[in-house]
Amino acid sequence: MAFVGKKFPNLNVDAMNDMGDTFKVNVLEEAINNKKKVILFWYPKDFTFVCPTELHAFQAALGEFDKRNTIVIGASCDTPEVHFAWLNTPKNNGGIEGVTYPILADSNRNLASALGILDITNEQYNEETGLYTVEGDNVTYRATYIIDENGIVQHEGINNMPIGRNVNEFIRIIDALTHVQEKGEVCPANWEDGKNA
Amino acid sequence: MAFVGKKFPNLNVDAMNDMGDTFKVNVLEEAINNKKKVILFWYPKDFTFVCPTELHAFQAALGEFDKRNTIVIGASCDTPEVHFAWLNTPKNNGGIEGVTYPILADSNRNLASALGILDITNEQYNEETGLYTVEGDNVTYRATYIIDENGIVQHEGINNMPIGRNVNEFIRIIDALTHVQEKGEVCPANWEDGKNA
Amino acid sequence: MAFVGKKFPNLNVDAMNDMGDTFKVNVLEEAINNKKKVILFWYPKDFTFVCPTELHAFQAALGEFDKRNTIVIGASCDTPEVHFAWLNTPKNNGGIEGVTYPILADSNRNLASALGILDITNEQYNEETGLYTVEGDNVTYRATYIIDENGIVQHEGINNMPIGRNVNEFIRIIDALTHVQEKGEVCPANWEDGKNA
Amino acid sequence: MAFVGKKFPNLNVDAMNDMGDTFKVNVLEEAINNKKKVILFWYPKDFTFVCPTELHAFQAALGEFDKRNTIVIGASCDTPEVHFAWLNTPKNNGGIEGVTYPILADSNRNLASALGILDITNEQYNEETGLYTVEGDNVTYRATYIIDENGIVQHEGINNMPIGRNVNEFIRIIDALTHVQEKGEVCPANWEDGKNA
Amino acid sequence: MAFVGKKFPNLNVDAMNDMGDTFKVNVLEEAINNKKKVILFWYPKDFTFVCPTELHAFQAALGEFDKRNTIVIGASCDTPEVHFAWLNTPKNNGGIEGVTYPILADSNRNLASALGILDITNEQYNEETGLYTVEGDNVTYRATYIIDENGIVQHEGINNMPIGRNVNEFIRIIDALTHVQEKGEVCPANWEDGKNA
Amino acid sequence: MAFVGKKFPNLNVDAMNDMGDTFKVNVLEEAINNKKKVILFWYPKDFTFVCPTELHAFQAALGEFDKRNTIVIGASCDTPEVHFAWLNTPKNNGGIEGVTYPILADSNRNLASALGILDITNEQYNEETGLYTVEGDNVTYRATYIIDENGIVQHEGINNMPIGRNVNEFIRIIDALTHVQEKGEVCPANWEDGKNA
Amino acid sequence: MAFVGKKFPNLNVDAMNDMGDTFKVNVLEEAINNKKKVILFWYPKDFTFVCPTELHAFQAALGEFDKRNTIVIGASCDTPEVHFAWLNTPKNNGGIEGVTYPILADSNRNLASALGILDITNEQYNEETGLYTVEGDNVTYRATYIIDENGIVQHEGINNMPIGRNVNEFIRIIDALTHVQEKGEVCPANWEDGKNA
Amino acid sequence: MAFVGKKFPNLNVDAMNDMGDTFKVNVLEEAINNKKKVILFWYPKDFTFVCPTELHAFQAALGEFDKRNTIVIGASCDTPEVHFAWLNTPKNNGGIEGVTYPILADSNRNLASALGILDITNEQYNEETGLYTVEGDNVTYRATYIIDENGIVQHEGINNMPIGRNVNEFIRIIDALTHVQEKGEVCPANWEDGKNA
Amino acid sequence: MAFVGKKFPNLNVDAMNDMGDTFKVNVLEEAINNKKKVILFWYPKDFTFVCPTELHAFQAALGEFDKRNTIVIGASCDTPEVHFAWLNTPKNNGGIEGVTYPILADSNRNLASALGILDITNEQYNEETGLYTVEGDNVTYRATYIIDENGIVQHEGINNMPIGRNVNEFIRIIDALTHVQEKGEVCPANWEDGKNA
Amino acid sequence: MAFVGKKFPNLNVDAMNDMGDTFKVNVLEEAINNKKKVILFWYPKDFTFVCPTELHAFQAALGEFDKRNTIVIGASCDTPEVHFAWLNTPKNNGGIEGVTYPILADSNRNLASALGILDITNEQYNEETGLYTVEGDNVTYRATYIIDENGIVQHEGINNMPIGRNVNEFIRIIDALTHVQEKGEVCPANWEDGKNA
């Protein structure tokens, strides 16, 4: 079921930042309490090769998001300890040193389950052995959520594991959303801020 | 639950084209039987103002999609008769005259329900009156699916009603997918064909 | 189960008129609040060929219905936008330009489902694919309801898709109903106002 | 749920004719086996005043129905014995002497229940007394069914108790149905045979 | 389960008398409110040949029942209109002209169902067609109930359709019941009032 | 539910006769295998005062029943031992010495339960104590069944405890049944063999 | 489940004595209200041969039980009327004339069912015939209960039908119970009052 | 529910003897395979004071049981190891040295549960804590079973914890049972072998 | 499910000590009320050979546990009587004379069931015989629990029957736990008090 | 429920080694197919401080385990990528460089769930929000399993998060197990190889 048009799930999730602080983030409250938009992007796993480029790309665009009153939050199902180890690994070693936005450590999968973005399939119960098993690594696809200042999801997108995202497209969507909010006009296809709607 | 990583639903849906022909389209089979990628995009309603610009934008990019071995299919929950009336309405009257790709007429919502992209909420049964009711227009959000040659969903994205899509971003994703298929390499963030991965 | 002898369902439905206004109509309240009879007629789809003749026939008889304290309401499951486009299409192009009574746009099928007049059959759940499907276009038969000033259904009739209705017969039934209300007499077969009962 | 577009229920029902014969009638098989249309009309009760005029009106039009390859069948929930007594009561005593078509005696309500046209409401179980009760006389509304040569219902109409029917309208519907069958054309509103469709 | 020793069902049933009045009869309240015994006898159908002799026999014995403080009530599942027609049919035409006690018109079978005396069998649901059917005419056997002044059933007897009843036997049972009530003595076999118990 | 019109329950029950023999009786098979009618009469208890007069009255009429091809069977829920003690008690001591027909000893109530003629009421489960209890003595009312040569019940009658039965009435019913069987005629009220039907 | 160590079931049961009085006995209350022990012994049937010797043996020992503050109660599932007939039958005719303790007449089996001592087995439901049946005579085994002054069961014993009981053993058990109550000592095997414990 | 009249449960149970052997005993098979009677007596616990006197009393009477073709088996819910320790404890230390018959060690309570003789009560589930608990020591009452050569229980008796048993009474019952088996006569009360029945 | 990290079950269990006192122990309350740690160790059975060495080993270390503010409690499913007999058996006879800590006598298995440490398997219901059976002796494995002063389980360990435990390891774990409590430091592998963490 | 005495769960789990290979490990098959014992130890999280000391301690003792025919396997719920990153982190940076035994990467928790060793608690469904949530990090306690050559668990132990394990104790248990296997003797408390059992 689409999350677009509905409130983002109201859940507290552990997060880590580059200071090594573990703290709780509630994405819905981040938007509402701060009267900001939020872009939340999930990646499958720490310490893989495609993921750091995405994390660095969001870091590089942090100023653009900030100008657009938008908070950036990353997320995976790794633990805060692993996030911190990766944050301390230099970029040229495949690390994400230099990333300053918070990264959710949803190791108990409370939020990822609610969003339905885990790669597990074939939940099964084996009557003979009494074992429940799933297939898949129990990690998330590359899912992205743009949430408005009221906590309503305005965009959701999911890429399969190997397909990286385009940060500029999310900036375009945020601009379109802002345009709708300010002008009350619907944004047609390929609309970009500064071009005529 | 994400559709990414799974087969697209195996369903026959009515469709209309600019010839006025009503025919059945099975998106999954279109991909597999033609060994082509498919981009399927849903818009809320015929005869509205933001929608035709999206339909024209996809029409304009038809050559680009074709070069990439990709079939374009539009879709809404209007009837074939309404699609045909709109196809016969000139662009400057808010019509989509000139569109040549098929448009699904999912008036029984078999496919839109399976994808979970209808805007209905609050399904309720009133015990006193014995009436089942829903809220919402029972039309779809702006949902887009990129399906590979095996019928597997590789990207899904949903925009809220007023936010138009960017055709170029879908071309980028298709290029990235092709790159992964050909090179076996994961595409990092902001990757574009021709740039270094 | 017959609706005759029972209150018409108490539901608000979107409607469109020739002004392009979208508004809510509650058929039951139309009757009770206005102390009027209501004739509600459903047709399958906008932009088809048999339907406009019915819509024009009701328009032509509007004066007769008005004289009989009767409100005319049309209805289909198309959207208000499609109704408006059709209302703006000239009669000789297959449109219904000139129709002034409101037309329900029951796109979420709340009312059509309650009345049981949708053409869907064979509701099925495919366990293997997890898909629910129906057969049929999910549009209504040619159903007609005559409701009295207390909101009680006094006549219901359903024609299959290709069989048009006879506006005069509905006027006869309304006259018979009025006769019963005024005279307390039962109306025998073939009774017509002005003839002896 | 509408019966239009579906097969008429396949049920044997007792019937009586003016010869005093009790026999079984299966309306569906009457249509299919004889390759005829059937018009089946229900009235509430024998020995009432509005009903005989309807029964006489159908008798008077028997030739017209016959010309149109259509069998006429009457029906109520009275017993064959009561039908026979009424058939032997002169018209000027409120009887139906002279009626020659068969009349269903659906005293066990098998068919009337299947059609949902009984006037019973408020089915209740009183836990204290252990009694099941209904309200209403358990007789039928004035329901009419036009069934084609394949046993498919093409028209159904229900009038409340005091509102008599118009035999000519049913002839018009049968003509329209025949027109569709022969010409493959949809019949527009107010269509009558001999006029231009 | 026997009704003997229990209160008669507390139900209002339509009844007809020779004046043509339709009114409600509650057998239980007839007994209790009038401090009278009641004999209620059911027959299968109006306008049959064995039934009128029973109705006439009870009429002939009305004085005897009255002397014994006993109300006579007849009953079948025909409608009041049919009862009235039969009451207006002369005895030598097979009618029951001259009968003055009320006759229940239990057309909705509320009471006959509660007593379990309908001849329907083989209640069945056909899964393929979705039809519920019963066998039998849905009329009652020749059941008789003698109810005391407190509404308690003291005798119940059921004869199969073709076997007429003996009015004198019911008078004997009422006498025996009165004897028990007055003398506190049990009535032995073949006991008759005036003979030694 | 009436047993009239249905087969008598197919059950073996212990019985005792004046020889002191304990044997099994299957009432249904008695009728069918012997091609005889059966009159089965139940009384509440051995060693009470009203019951022996009934048993003696049936004994006295044994020749009449025999002439009518009818087997007489008595029945109560006492044990065979108690029946035998009562059979050995002289008539003037309240015994039934001289009775020669078999008497069912339905101490396990298999048959009396099937017939629903036990005087138990208010079956209750006390959750606190875990006890199931009933009210009443768990003995039968004065129930009588006349079964034809095919094992079909043609008459059933139940008297409350203190009201004795009339053997002549059962002979009249058997004669009426025989008349129907032989003449195919229905027996009107008060019919008696030798009188004109 | 053992009754030993639990309260005896709290139930009122009909009883008969040699005066011919029918009265209610609640075994539990007999014990508690009278601050007495109770010995309750069940036998299968009145008017059999082994049973009277047991009833006479308990009668003969009545003084011993009385000395031990113990009430004797007999019990079977026969009716009070049968008990009275047996109480009036001389000993040398197989009767129990001379017995003065009360005898329960548990004809509705409320208490015998609660104790689980009926000889019925194989409770079955025959789906074809709709009949529930049991095997066995629905009478009790030779069960004996010794209940203390608080209503707690201290001994329960059940003999199969043909094996008579030993009154002295019950006296020994009552003595042992009294010893435990008075001395607070456990009674070893074969203990008898007056011997050293 | 009584075990008398039914087969003893068919279960293998661990047992210990004075040799220190652990072996399986199936009481039912002991009876049937050896064509012997079995007396099985349960005591609550090893190493208590009343129990050894019972075990010694059965040992002392072993010759008498043997003469009567009867096997003696003791039983408690202690383990074989505990039985062996007790068998090795001298009588004057409260042990059972000298006992030679086998003693069941039903530590898993399979048999004691089947017989319903454990002292546990108030089985409860505490929803808050998720704990199932019982009250009582989960040991058996002093239950005794006499089983015949066909494995049918002929006597069952249960004494509360503090009340010892009388070995002679069991010998009397076995004699009575043998008498019934040999003579086919029922044993009256207080019957003892050698006395006149 | 692990008990570590959760409160120990809140249950009262019988216990025995060397004084022969039977008393209730609630392990959870022992910890909380005394502000002490508890080590609870289960062994399979009294009067076996490996078990006494464990009981003696815990006795020998009692001073060490006391120094560490830790209560020692033993436990098996034998009865208090058996524990007392074993406590009175000299060590060189395989007894545990000299043990002074309390030993739980969980004969009703309330606690052992809650902990899931019983050796029963294959719980089965035999439909034919109606018997529930288990396999295994229904005794516990060698399970050990270390509970902190708040009643939280900090260590649980289970050895199969034949594998004895090492008391020093439990002392090490208690020291590690104390270290964590006092220093707030996590104890690394092989940590021992006095060595550097 | 204890795993001791049962087969270890039969599951394939992803694992990583110091070569960077990802492969599947089935612990049960490792034991059975290699005819080796297995020690499987779980730790909560990679990149924490207490865990590496345990991993290094097992590495240091690898020779001792090997001498005892025992395979060492580590396990956590982190991904293979994270394991590899940690394996490449030098010991003095908190890494586990130098560890050569495989480490399970049970990121989908199939095995940890089966073992019941995850720290999640309070599984809850919020009806208002439709969200399922758990508390805890969804990582494992410090659980250890010693499995014999037949795949049977012989020891299981769980420490709370902050309490490190003692590798020597596991070696002692393995020696004890081997002693039992070879000598058939039970190992008493504190037993160590080379000391006298």
Short mmCIF file of C-alpha atoms in Angstrom, two decimals, chain C residues 61-137:
data_model
loop_
_atom_site.label_atom_id
_atom_site.label_comp_id
_atom_site.label_asym_id
_atom_site.label_seq_id
_atom_site.Cartn_x
_atom_site.Cartn_y
_atom_site.Cartn_z
CA ALA C 61 -38.55 15.66 -20.12
CA LEU C 62 -37.17 17.83 -17.34
CA GLY C 63 -40.25 20.03 -17.39
CA GLU C 64 -42.55 17.06 -17.03
CA PHE C 65 -40.59 15.78 -14.05
CA ASP C 66 -40.52 19.23 -12.50
CA LYS C 67 -44.30 19.53 -12.83
CA ARG C 68 -44.49 16.23 -10.90
CA ASN C 69 -42.30 17.60 -8.08
CA THR C 70 -39.53 15.26 -9.17
CA ILE C 71 -35.77 15.86 -9.25
CA VAL C 72 -33.78 14.17 -12.05
CA ILE C 73 -30.29 12.90 -11.26
CA GLY C 74 -28.03 11.01 -13.68
CA ALA C 75 -25.16 8.80 -12.57
CA SER C 76 -22.17 6.82 -13.77
CA CYS C 77 -18.83 5.73 -12.28
CA ASP C 78 -16.76 8.17 -14.36
CA THR C 79 -14.93 11.06 -12.67
CA PRO C 80 -16.25 14.62 -12.44
CA GLU C 81 -13.52 15.66 -14.89
CA VAL C 82 -14.80 13.21 -17.48
CA HIS C 83 -18.40 14.30 -16.91
CA PHE C 84 -17.35 17.89 -17.47
CA ALA C 85 -15.52 17.03 -20.66
CA TRP C 86 -18.60 15.21 -21.93
CA LEU C 87 -20.89 18.06 -20.89
CA ASN C 88 -18.70 20.28 -23.03
CA THR C 89 -18.87 18.00 -26.03
CA PRO C 90 -21.57 19.00 -28.54
CA LYS C 91 -24.48 16.62 -28.99
CA ASN C 92 -23.63 16.00 -32.63
CA ASN C 93 -20.15 14.88 -31.56
CA GLY C 94 -21.67 12.32 -29.22
CA GLY C 95 -21.57 14.69 -26.27
CA ILE C 96 -24.19 15.77 -23.78
CA GLU C 97 -23.91 19.52 -24.10
CA GLY C 98 -27.13 21.03 -22.87
CA VAL C 99 -27.77 18.64 -19.99
CA THR C 100 -28.50 20.70 -16.86
CA TYR C 101 -29.35 18.13 -14.17
CA PRO C 102 -26.53 16.91 -11.93
CA ILE C 103 -24.64 13.74 -12.76
CA LEU C 104 -23.16 11.62 -9.99
CA ALA C 105 -19.48 10.77 -10.45
CA ASP C 106 -19.37 7.63 -8.28
CA SER C 107 -15.77 6.81 -9.14
CA ASN C 108 -15.20 5.12 -5.78
CA ARG C 109 -18.34 3.03 -6.37
CA ASN C 110 -19.64 3.59 -2.84
CA LEU C 111 -23.22 3.95 -4.05
CA ALA C 112 -23.10 1.58 -7.02
CA SER C 113 -21.74 -1.16 -4.74
CA ALA C 114 -24.45 -0.54 -2.17
CA LEU C 115 -27.06 -0.90 -4.94
CA GLY C 116 -25.45 -4.04 -6.36
CA ILE C 117 -25.62 -2.78 -9.95
CA LEU C 118 -21.96 -3.11 -11.02
CA ASP C 119 -21.25 -5.56 -13.82
CA ILE C 120 -18.37 -7.26 -12.01
CA THR C 121 -18.52 -11.01 -11.56
CA ASN C 122 -16.25 -13.84 -10.55
CA GLU C 123 -14.49 -12.11 -7.69
CA GLN C 124 -11.48 -14.40 -7.22
CA TYR C 125 -8.40 -14.79 -5.11
CA ASN C 126 -5.50 -16.55 -6.72
CA GLU C 127 -3.57 -18.18 -3.89
CA GLU C 128 -0.48 -18.71 -5.98
CA THR C 129 -0.10 -15.10 -7.06
CA GLY C 130 -1.88 -13.49 -4.12
CA LEU C 131 -3.99 -11.45 -6.56
CA TYR C 132 -7.65 -10.54 -6.17
CA THR C 133 -9.37 -10.06 -9.52
CA VAL C 134 -12.84 -9.47 -10.89
CA GLU C 135 -14.30 -9.82 -14.36
CA GLY C 136 -16.29 -7.04 -16.01
CA ASP C 137 -15.62 -3.33 -16.48
#
